[in-house]
Coordinates of C-alpha atoms and ligand atoms in Angstrom, one line a residue:
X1 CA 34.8 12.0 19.3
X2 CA 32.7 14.9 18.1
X3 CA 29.4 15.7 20.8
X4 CA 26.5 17.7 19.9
X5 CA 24.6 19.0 22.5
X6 CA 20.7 19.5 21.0
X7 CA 17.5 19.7 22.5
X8 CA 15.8 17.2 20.6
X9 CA 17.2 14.2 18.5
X10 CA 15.1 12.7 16.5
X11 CA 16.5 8.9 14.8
X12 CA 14.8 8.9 11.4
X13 CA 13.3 11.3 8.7
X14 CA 10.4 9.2 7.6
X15 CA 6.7 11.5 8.0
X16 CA 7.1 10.5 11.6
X17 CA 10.2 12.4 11.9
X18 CA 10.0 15.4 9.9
X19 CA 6.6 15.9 11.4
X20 CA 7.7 15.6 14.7
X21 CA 10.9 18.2 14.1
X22 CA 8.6 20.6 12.8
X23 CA 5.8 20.9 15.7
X24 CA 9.1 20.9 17.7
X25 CA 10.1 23.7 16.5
X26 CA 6.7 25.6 16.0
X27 CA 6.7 24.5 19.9
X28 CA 9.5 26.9 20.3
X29 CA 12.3 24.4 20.5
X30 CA 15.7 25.9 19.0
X31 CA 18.4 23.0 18.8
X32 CA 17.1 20.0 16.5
X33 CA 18.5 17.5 15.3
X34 CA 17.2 14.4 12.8
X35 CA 19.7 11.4 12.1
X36 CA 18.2 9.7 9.0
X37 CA 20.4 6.6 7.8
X38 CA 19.1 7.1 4.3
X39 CA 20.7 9.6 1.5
X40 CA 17.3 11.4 1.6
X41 CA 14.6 12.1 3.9
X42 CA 10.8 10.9 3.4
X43 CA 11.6 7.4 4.9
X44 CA 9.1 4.9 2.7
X45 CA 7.4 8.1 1.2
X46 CA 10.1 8.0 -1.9
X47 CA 9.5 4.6 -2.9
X48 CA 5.5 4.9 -2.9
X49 CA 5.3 6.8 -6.0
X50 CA 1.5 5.6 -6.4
X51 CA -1.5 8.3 -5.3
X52 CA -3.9 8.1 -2.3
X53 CA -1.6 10.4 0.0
X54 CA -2.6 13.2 2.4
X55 CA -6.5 12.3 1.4
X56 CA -7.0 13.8 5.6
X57 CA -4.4 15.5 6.1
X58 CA -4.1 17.7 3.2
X59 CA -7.2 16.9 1.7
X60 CA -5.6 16.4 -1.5
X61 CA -4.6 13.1 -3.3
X62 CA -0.5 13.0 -3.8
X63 CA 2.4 10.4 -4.2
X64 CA 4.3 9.8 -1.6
X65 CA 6.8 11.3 -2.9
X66 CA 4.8 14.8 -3.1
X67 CA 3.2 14.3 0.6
X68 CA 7.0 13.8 1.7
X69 CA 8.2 16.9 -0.3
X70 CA 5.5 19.5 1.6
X71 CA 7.7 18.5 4.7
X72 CA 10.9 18.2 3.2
X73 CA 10.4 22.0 2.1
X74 CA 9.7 23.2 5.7
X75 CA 12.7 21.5 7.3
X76 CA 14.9 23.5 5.0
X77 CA 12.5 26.7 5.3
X78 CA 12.9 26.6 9.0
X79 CA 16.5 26.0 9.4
X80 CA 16.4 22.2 11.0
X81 CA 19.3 20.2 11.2
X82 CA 19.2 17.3 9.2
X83 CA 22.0 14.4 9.0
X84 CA 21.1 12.3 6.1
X85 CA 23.5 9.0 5.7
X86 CA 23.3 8.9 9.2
X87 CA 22.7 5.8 11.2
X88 CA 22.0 5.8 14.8
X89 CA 24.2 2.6 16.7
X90 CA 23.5 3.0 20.4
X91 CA 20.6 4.5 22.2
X92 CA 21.8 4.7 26.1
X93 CA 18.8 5.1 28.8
X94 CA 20.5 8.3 29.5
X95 CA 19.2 9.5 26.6
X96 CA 22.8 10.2 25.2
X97 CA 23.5 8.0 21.6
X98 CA 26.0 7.3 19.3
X99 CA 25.7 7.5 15.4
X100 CA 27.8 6.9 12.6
X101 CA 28.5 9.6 9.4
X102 CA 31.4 10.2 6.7
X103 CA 31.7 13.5 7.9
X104 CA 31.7 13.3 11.6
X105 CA 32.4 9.3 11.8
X106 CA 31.6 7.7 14.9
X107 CA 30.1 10.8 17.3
X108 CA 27.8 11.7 20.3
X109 CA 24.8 13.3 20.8
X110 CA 23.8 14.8 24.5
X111 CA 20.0 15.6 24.1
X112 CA 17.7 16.7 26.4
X113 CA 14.8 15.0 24.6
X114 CA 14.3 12.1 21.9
X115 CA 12.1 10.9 19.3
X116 CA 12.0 7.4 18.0
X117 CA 10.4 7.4 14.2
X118 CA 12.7 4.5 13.0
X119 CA 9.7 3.2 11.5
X120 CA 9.2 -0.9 10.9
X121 CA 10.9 -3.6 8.5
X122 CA 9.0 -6.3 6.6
X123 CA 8.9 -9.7 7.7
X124 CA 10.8 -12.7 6.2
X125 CA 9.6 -16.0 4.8
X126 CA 11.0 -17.1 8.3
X127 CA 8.3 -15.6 9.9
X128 CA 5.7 -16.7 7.8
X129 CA 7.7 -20.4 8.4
X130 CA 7.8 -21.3 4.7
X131 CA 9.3 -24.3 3.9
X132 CA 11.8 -25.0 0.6
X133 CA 14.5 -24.1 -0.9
X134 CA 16.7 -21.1 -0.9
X135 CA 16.5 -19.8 -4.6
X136 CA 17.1 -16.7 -5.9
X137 CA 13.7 -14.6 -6.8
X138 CA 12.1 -14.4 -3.1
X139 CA 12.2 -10.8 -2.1
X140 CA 9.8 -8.8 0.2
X141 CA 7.3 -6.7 -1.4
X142 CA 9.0 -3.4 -0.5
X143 CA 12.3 -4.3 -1.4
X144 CA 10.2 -5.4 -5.0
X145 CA 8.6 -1.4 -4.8
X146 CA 12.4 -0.2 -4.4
X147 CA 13.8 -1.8 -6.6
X148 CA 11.1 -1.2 -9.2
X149 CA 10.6 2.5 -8.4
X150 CA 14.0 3.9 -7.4
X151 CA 16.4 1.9 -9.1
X152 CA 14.9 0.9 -12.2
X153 CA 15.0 -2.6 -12.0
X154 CA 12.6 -5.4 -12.5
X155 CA 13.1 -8.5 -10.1
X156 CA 11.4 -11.3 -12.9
X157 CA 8.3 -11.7 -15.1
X158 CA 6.1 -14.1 -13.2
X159 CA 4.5 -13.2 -9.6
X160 CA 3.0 -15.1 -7.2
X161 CA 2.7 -12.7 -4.2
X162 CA 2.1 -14.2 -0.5
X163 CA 0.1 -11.6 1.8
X164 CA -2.5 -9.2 0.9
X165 CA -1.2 -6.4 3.3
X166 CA -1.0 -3.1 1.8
X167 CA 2.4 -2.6 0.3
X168 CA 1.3 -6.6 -1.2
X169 CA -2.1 -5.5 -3.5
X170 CA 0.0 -1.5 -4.5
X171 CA 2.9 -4.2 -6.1
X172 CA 1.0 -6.4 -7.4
X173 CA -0.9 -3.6 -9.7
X174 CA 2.8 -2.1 -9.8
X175 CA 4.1 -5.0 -11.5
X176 CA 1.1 -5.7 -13.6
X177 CA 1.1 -2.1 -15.1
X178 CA 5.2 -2.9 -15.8
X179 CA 4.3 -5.6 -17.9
X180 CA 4.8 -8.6 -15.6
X181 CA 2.2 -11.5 -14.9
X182 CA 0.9 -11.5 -11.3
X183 CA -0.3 -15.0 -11.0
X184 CA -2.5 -14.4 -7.8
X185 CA -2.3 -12.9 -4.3
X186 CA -2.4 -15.7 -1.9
X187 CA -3.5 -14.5 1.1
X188 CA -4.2 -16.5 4.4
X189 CA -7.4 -14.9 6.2
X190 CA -10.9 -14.5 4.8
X191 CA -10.4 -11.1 4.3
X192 CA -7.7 -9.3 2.6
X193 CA -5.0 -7.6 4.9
X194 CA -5.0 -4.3 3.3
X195 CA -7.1 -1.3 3.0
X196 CA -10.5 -2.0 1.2
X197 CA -9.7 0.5 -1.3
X198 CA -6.8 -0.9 -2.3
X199 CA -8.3 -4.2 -2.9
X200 CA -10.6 -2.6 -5.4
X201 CA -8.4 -0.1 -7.0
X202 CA -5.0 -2.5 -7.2
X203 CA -6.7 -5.9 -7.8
X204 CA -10.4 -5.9 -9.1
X205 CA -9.8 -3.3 -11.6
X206 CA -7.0 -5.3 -13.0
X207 CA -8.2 -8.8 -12.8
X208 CA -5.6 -9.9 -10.9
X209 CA -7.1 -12.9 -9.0
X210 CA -7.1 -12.9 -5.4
X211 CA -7.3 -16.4 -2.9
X212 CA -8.8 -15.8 0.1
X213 CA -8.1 -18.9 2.6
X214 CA -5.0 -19.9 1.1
X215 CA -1.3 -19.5 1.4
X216 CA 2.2 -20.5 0.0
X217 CA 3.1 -24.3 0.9
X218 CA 6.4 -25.2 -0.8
X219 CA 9.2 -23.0 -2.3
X220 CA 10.8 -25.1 -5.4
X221 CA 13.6 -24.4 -7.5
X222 CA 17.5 -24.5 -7.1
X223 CA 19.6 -21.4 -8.0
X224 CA 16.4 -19.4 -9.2
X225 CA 12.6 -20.0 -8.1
X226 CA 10.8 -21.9 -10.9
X227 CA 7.5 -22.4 -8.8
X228 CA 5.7 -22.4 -5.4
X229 CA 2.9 -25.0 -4.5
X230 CA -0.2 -22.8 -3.6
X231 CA -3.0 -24.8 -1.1
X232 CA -5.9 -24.3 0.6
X233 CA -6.3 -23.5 4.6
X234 CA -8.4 -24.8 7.4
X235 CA -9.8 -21.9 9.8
X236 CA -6.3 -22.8 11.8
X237 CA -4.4 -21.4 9.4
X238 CA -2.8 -25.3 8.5
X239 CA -2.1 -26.6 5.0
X240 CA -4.9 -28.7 3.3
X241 CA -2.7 -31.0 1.6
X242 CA -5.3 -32.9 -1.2
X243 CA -5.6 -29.0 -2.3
X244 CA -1.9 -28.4 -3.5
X245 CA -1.4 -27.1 -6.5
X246 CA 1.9 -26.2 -8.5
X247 CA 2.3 -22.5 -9.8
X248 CA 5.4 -22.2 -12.1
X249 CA 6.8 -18.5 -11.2
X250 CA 10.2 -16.9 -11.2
X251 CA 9.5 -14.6 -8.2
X252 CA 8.1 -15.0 -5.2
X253 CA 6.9 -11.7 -3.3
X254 CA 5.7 -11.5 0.4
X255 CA 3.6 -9.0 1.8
X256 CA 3.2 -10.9 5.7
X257 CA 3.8 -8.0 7.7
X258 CA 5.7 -5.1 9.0
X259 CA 7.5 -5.0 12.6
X260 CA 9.2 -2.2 14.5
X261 CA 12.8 -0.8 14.2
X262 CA 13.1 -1.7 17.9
X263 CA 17.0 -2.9 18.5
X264 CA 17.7 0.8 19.9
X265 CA 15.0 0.8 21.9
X266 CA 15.6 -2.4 23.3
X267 CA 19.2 -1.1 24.3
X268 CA 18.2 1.5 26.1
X269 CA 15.7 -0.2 28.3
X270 CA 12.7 0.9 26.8
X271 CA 9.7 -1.5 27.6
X272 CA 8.4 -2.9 24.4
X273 CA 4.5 -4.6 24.0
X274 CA 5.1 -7.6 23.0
X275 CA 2.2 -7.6 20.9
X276 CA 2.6 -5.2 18.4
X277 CA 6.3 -5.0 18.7
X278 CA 7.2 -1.3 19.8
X279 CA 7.5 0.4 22.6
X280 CA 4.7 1.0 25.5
X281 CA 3.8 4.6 25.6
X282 CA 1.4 7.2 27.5
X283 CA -0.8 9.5 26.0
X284 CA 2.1 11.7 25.2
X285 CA 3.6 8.7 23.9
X286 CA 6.8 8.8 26.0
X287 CA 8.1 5.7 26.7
X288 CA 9.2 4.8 30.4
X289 CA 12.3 6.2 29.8
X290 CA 11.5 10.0 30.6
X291 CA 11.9 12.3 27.5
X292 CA 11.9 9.5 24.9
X293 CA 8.9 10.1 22.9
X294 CA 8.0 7.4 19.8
X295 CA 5.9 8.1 17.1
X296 CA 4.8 6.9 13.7
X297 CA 4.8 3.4 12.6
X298 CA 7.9 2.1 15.6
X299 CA 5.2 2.5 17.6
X300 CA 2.0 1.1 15.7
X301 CA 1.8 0.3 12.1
X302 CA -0.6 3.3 11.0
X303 CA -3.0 1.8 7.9
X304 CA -2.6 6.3 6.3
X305 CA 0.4 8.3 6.7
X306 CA -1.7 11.1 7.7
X307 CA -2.1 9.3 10.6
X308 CA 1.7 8.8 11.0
X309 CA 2.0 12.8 10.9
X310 CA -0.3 13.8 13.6
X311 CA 1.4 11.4 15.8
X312 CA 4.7 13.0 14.5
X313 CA 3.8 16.0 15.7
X314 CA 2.2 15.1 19.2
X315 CA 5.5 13.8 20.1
X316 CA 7.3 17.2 18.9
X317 CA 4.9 19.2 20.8
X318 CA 5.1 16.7 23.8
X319 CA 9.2 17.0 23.7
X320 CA 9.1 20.9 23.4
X321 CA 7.0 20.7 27.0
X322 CA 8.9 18.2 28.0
X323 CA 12.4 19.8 27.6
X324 CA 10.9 23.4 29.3
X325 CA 9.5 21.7 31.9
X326 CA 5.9 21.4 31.5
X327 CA 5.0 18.0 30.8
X328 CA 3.6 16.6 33.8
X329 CA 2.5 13.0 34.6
X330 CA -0.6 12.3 37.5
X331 CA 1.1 10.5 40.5
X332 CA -0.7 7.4 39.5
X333 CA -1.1 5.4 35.7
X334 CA -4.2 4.1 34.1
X335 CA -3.1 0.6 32.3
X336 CA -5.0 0.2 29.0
X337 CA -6.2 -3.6 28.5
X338 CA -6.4 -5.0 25.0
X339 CA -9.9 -7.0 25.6
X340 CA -11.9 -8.8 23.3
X341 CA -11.6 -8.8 19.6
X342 CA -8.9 -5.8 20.5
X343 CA -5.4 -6.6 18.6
X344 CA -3.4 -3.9 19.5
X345 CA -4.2 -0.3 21.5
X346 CA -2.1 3.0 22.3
X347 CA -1.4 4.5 24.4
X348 CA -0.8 1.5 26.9
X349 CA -1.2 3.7 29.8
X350 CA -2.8 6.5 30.9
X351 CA -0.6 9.3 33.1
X352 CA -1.5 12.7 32.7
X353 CA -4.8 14.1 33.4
X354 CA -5.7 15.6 30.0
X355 CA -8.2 14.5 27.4
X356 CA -7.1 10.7 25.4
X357 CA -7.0 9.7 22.2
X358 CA -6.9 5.7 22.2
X359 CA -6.2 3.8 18.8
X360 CA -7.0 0.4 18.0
X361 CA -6.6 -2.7 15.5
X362 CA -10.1 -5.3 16.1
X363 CA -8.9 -9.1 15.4
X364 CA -11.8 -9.8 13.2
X365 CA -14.6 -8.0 11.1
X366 CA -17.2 -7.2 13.0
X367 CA -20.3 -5.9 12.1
X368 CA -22.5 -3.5 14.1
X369 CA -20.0 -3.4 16.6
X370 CA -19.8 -1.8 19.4
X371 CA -16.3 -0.3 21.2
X372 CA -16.2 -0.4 24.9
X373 CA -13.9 1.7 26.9
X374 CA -14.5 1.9 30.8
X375 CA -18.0 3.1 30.6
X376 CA -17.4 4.7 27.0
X377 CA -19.3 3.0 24.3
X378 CA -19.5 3.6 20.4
X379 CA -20.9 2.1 18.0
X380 CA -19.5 1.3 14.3
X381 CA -21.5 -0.3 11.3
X382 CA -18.5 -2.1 10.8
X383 CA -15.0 -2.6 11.8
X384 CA -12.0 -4.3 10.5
X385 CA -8.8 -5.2 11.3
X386 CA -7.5 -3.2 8.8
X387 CA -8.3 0.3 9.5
X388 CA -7.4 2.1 12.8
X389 CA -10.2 2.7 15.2
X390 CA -9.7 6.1 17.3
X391 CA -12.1 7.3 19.7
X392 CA -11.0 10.1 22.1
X393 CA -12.1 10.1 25.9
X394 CA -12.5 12.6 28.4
X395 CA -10.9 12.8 31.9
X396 CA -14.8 12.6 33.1
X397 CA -15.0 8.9 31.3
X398 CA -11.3 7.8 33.3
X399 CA -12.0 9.4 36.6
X400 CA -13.2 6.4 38.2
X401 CA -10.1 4.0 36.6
X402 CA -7.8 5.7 38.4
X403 CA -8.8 4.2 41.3
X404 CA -8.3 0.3 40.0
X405 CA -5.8 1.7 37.8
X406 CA -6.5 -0.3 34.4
X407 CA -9.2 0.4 31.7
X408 CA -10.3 -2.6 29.2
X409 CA -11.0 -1.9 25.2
X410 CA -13.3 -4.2 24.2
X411 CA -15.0 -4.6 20.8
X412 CA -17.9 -7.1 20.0
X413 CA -21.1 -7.6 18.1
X414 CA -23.9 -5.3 19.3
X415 CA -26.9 -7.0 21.7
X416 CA -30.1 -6.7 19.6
X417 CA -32.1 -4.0 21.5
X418 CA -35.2 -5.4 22.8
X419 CA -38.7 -3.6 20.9
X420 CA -40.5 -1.5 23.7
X421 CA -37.9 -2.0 26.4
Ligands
FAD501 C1 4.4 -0.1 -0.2 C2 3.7 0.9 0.7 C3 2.6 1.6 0.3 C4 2.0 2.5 1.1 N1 0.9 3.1 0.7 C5 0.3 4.1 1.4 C6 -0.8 4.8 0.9 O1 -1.3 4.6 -0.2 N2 -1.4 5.8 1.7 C7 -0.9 6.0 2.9 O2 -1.4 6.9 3.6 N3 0.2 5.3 3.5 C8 0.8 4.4 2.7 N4 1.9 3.7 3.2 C9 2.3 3.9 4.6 C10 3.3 5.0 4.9 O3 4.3 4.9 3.9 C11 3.9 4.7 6.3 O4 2.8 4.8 7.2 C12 4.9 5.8 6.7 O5 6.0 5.8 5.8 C13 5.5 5.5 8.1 O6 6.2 6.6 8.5 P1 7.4 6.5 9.7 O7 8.0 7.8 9.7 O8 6.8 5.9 10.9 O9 8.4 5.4 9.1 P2 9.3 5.3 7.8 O10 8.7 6.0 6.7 O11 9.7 3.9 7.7 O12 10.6 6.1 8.2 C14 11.5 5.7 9.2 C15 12.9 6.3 8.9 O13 13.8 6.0 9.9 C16 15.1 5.7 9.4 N5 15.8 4.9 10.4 C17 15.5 3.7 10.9 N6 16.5 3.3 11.8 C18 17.4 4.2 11.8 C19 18.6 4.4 12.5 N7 19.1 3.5 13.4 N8 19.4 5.5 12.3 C20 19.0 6.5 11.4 N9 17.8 6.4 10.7 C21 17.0 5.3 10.9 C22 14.7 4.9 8.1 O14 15.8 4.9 7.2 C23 13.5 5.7 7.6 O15 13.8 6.7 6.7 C24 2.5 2.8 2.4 C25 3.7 2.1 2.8 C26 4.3 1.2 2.0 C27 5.5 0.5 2.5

């Protein structure tokens, strides 16, 4: 069996990867190596061929296939090696792995250093526990985007999509601008799961109707979909029967969430947060497996790639100190405490005694909010549980956690200030 000996593997070449390689390397790290299971790099980038790109990062509007292509250019500019049609089968805690290609077939890879940017994979109508049949026409919005976008291909001719995430509300105007009836986005909440943006730019402007406080009751049809039954929900999130109504469609899309690429991770030992789905990290987001870093969406589902490529290249920068030595943890860690109206926060714990940069997802819109961490406050006219929160803290404002040795993010409605206190 063919072994290569690198400094750095990194398992995927979505923005997460190739941002990460590249701050590796600026780092001063020689021998890298990405192992991307796809025929091309860019990981979802290829298939979002829609603007609204790099708007931070770049300060530019692209496609994601233009945002991708910046990176793409610099891999091959600064000599990285990179293993397309690759796929990564074993991840040992040792750090070693295992990986599958024509070329080499089954071989090893010794690193001194990894970085997990596998990324996340949609959810099924099994998670969102949808009764029915098993016809042909249910696919998940992404797969939809693919096989629109890359292969050329449309799936039917009448939509009902279930979920107003992002990649939901981009196919909906995707398929509306194709020629296709999108009979309404059903989503659950009172608010759409997506970006705010995108509810205006993908649905408003095309008057594709949206139902807030509803969802997908029945699946009908026998070797094709010819319908779904669409109803109203109470604030549980159950089924108001009386409301059901019959929607005759020959494709059912769903848009109910994204979870992390985490079967490798798992394998290895890596401890994984049970509620967002990938692995715990520190504020160099290693995991507790020293020298396996995780960035990008494995981690956390990022609402902006931009977003996805700073984390990128944290980890590169935190692998280069890493593998010469320099990264180096405080005796004792600071656990970080989802608290109220907090969904999901990273890092989960606090090692090293540098400055932090904690990210959040609230439950609920709240507004005139204020964020609570230790004795940090901030306020926010409003925040939402679909955009990232980030605040960074100081060592001053965690001093007195290390004592106790966890730290509570908290988010609620501001106290009305009292007149002439
Ligand atoms: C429909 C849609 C629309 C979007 N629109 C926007 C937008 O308008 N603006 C915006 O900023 N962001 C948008 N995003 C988000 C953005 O695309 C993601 O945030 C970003 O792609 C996540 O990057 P990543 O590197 O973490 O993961 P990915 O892009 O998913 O890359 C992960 C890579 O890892 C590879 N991989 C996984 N497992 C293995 C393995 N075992 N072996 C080898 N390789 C492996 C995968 O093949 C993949 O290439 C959109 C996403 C979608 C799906």
């Amino acid at each position: 069996m063919i072994t290569q000996e690198v400094d750095l593997a990194i398992i995927g070449a979505g923005p997460a990867g190739m941002a990460a390689a590249l701050s590796a390397r600026k780092a001063g790290m020689e021998n890298i190596l990405i192992l991307e299971r796809a025929e091309y790099p860019g990981g979802l980038l290829h298939q979002c061929i829609h603007n609204g790109f790099g708007l931070h990062y770049f300060n530019e509007d692209l496609t994601g296939p233009e945002y991708a292509e910046r990176f793409i250019n610099q891999l091959n500019v600064k000599d990285i090696k990179l293993c397309l049609n690759t796929m990564v089968t074993h991840l040992n805690p040792d750090r070693s792995l295992v990986a599958i290609n024509a070329e080499w077939g089954e071989f090893k890879a010794l690193p001194k250093s990894v970085i997990l940017a596998m990324g996340c994979r949609e959810k099924t109508r099994f998670s969102a526990g949808i009764p029915g049949s098993r016809p042909a026409g249910i696919f998940t919005a992404g797969l939809a985007q693919k096989l629109v976008n890359v292969d050329g291909y449309m799936p039917g001719r009448e939509f009902v999509i279930l979920g107003s995430g992002d990649i939901g509300m981009i196919m909906a105007r995707r398929l509306h601008m194709e020629g296709a009836q999108v009979k309404a986005v059903v989503e659950m909440m009172p608010y759409v799961g997506g970006l705010i943006r995108n509810e205006v730019q993908c649905l408003n402007d095309f008057d594709i109707p949206l139902l807030l406080e509803h969802s997908v009751s029945e699946i009908y049809g026998n070797d094709r979909i010819q319908g779904v039954k669409i109803a109203r929900v109470d604030k549980d999130g159950n089924i108001i029967k009386a409301t059901q109504r019959d929607v005759a469609c020959d494709c059912l899309l769903l848009s109910v969430g994204l979870i992390p690429e985490n079967e490798l991770s798992i394998e290895a030992g890596i401890e994984i947060d049970e509620r967002g789905g990938g692995p715990i990290v520190d504020e160099y987001l290693q995991t507790n497996i020293e020298g396996i870093f995780a960035a990008g969406n494995v981690v956390q589902v990022w609402d902006l790639v931009d977003n996805v490529t700073l984390d990128g290249e944290k980890t590169g920068a935190n692998a280069a100190r890493f593998v010469a030595g320099e990264l180096k943890r405080a005796p004792s860690e600071i656990k970080v405490i989802s608290g109220e109206n907090v969904k999901t926060v990273t890092p989960h714990k606090i090692c090293g005694t540098e400055s932090v940069e904690i990210t959040l997802r609230v439950d609920e819109i709240i507004e005139k909010a204020e964020l609570k961490v230790g004795n940090f406050r901030k306020n926010y006219k409003v925040v939402s549980p679909t955009e990232v929160v980030k605040v960074t803290l100081q060592q001053s404002d965690l001093e007195e956690f290390s004592q106790c040795g966890e730290i509570t993010v908290s988010c609620s409605k501001r106290r009305k200030e009292k007149k002439n206190a």
